[in-house]
Amino acid sequence: MKTLYRSTRETASHTMTSSQAVLQGLTPDGGLFVPVTLPTANFDFDQLATMSYQEVAYEVLKLFFTDYTADELHACIDAAYGDQFDDPKIAPVTKHGQQYYLELFHGPTIAFKDLALQILPHLMTTAVKKNHLQAEVVILAATSGDTGKAAMAGFADVDQTRIIVFYPKDGVSAIQKQQMVTQTGANTSVVAINGNFDEAQTTVKKLLNDHQLHAELATHQFQFSSANSINIGRLFPQVAYYVYTYAQLIKQGQIKNGDEINFSVPTGNFGDILAGYYAKQLGTPIHKLICASNRNNVLTDFFNTGTYDKNREFFLTSSPSMDILVSSNLERLLFYLTGSDATATAKLMTDLQTTGRYTITPAMRANLADFWAGFVTESQDQAEIHHLNHAHHYTIDPHTAVASAVAKQYQAATRDQRPMVVVSTASPYKFPQAVLTAITGELSAVDGLAAVDQLHELIQTPIPATVTALRTAPVRHKRVADVDDMGTTIKTILNFN
């Protein structure tokens, strides 16, 4: 059965194929693409337990990308998940203490975004050919630290593409910044903005829907698309690692086929945990999806009260990829909570844009039973890193620590003894200063590569090659812009200002 896509804000009469939606990124009305009908899966998890990550990914992706041929999908998957990962399992599952950790940091940029952004360029270039597109595709991305580097690593020097990444100048770790500003590739551009991630993301979405700018681009043979998780080519590849995790736990003898498990997910833009929601809809036996936040706990309040309110203080934390107050992918969940009512979804998004808040109905709240939400403070985050390191000789980054600590909150509050999988989204070497501070109990005076060396001395885990390469990588990107000048900056980069 063919899976077609529609907007969360418009009637289902306007549909696109998966390849067209990948190219478009955002819907013309400002909404997000969702399947007109969720695909049906008949997974045999005992059989999936014998498969590689690549094989499981194909079983998942063929449900969502139905206008790609089997050969095209296999080619995309084989190119995406190969030697650029330092573990042949791609997304290994390990156990430390009473919790399992899904390690999503074995890719080229040591963060979970690699699992989607290594395949998106291949989905995109295949879509270009399938749809006979003559224009050069300009990928726009806002990043809170990980998306930008992972997207550029995927798209660097890919034919018929340009990629422009905006990041908050003072809102990423030193290693994240160094990874971005040293990015190679003649088609890559990185811009630091004087603002936070929410402002960058909001402006990128606005530019993606700027019809006048689209017309200007078209006259110069350019077309916009997105590398953020608003793009289905980013979102649905993430479903694969939830399905794969369940199969791996069967393979390890930790669960039997049919046993329910829980996932705790460090959550900012809501894309990663939404992928878990889709995995559950496809039949993966997931009991609860635990939405774990840092001090920017707008999602915790939403799940616990039914009101989403971004009108609050914004905190810069040691888990910067979650320093977000506007979670774009939540719109897709809202669409399902309304019973696929595009008008109601559009009204909620208008309320958010005009007042900064909205409240869902009691009936919608009743449909949130798949989720549980909590948050941790900075000191609780540090305590979890310290505990795992000292009690289990396992070192995690601050984002993973948020999910690990909130998972324990959930278990204490509910007494739920089902197996708990913590989604581990980044290597500790990506946030070495914060990890050093947590392990030693003293504020680390060093950052960047000096902190990497100190952390390595302490934990003796091999330093990832991508971090070692930063020692000699020249800085290539020095642009800084105000939020209001992002559109002009794009034109300047594309040489038609």
Short mmCIF file of C-alpha atoms in Angstrom, two decimals, residues 12 16 84 137 175 401 432 434:
data_model
loop_
_atom_site.label_atom_id
_atom_site.label_comp_id
_atom_site.label_asym_id
_atom_site.label_seq_id
_atom_site.Cartn_x
_atom_site.Cartn_y
_atom_site.Cartn_z
CA ALA A 12 -6.12 15.79 3.15
CA MET A 16 2.41 14.26 -1.86
CA GLN A 84 31.52 5.68 9.15
CA VAL A 137 18.46 22.10 -3.39
CA ILE A 175 33.34 20.89 20.92
CA ALA A 401 21.95 11.86 32.14
CA PRO A 432 33.77 17.16 28.20
CA ALA A 434 30.29 19.33 31.91
#
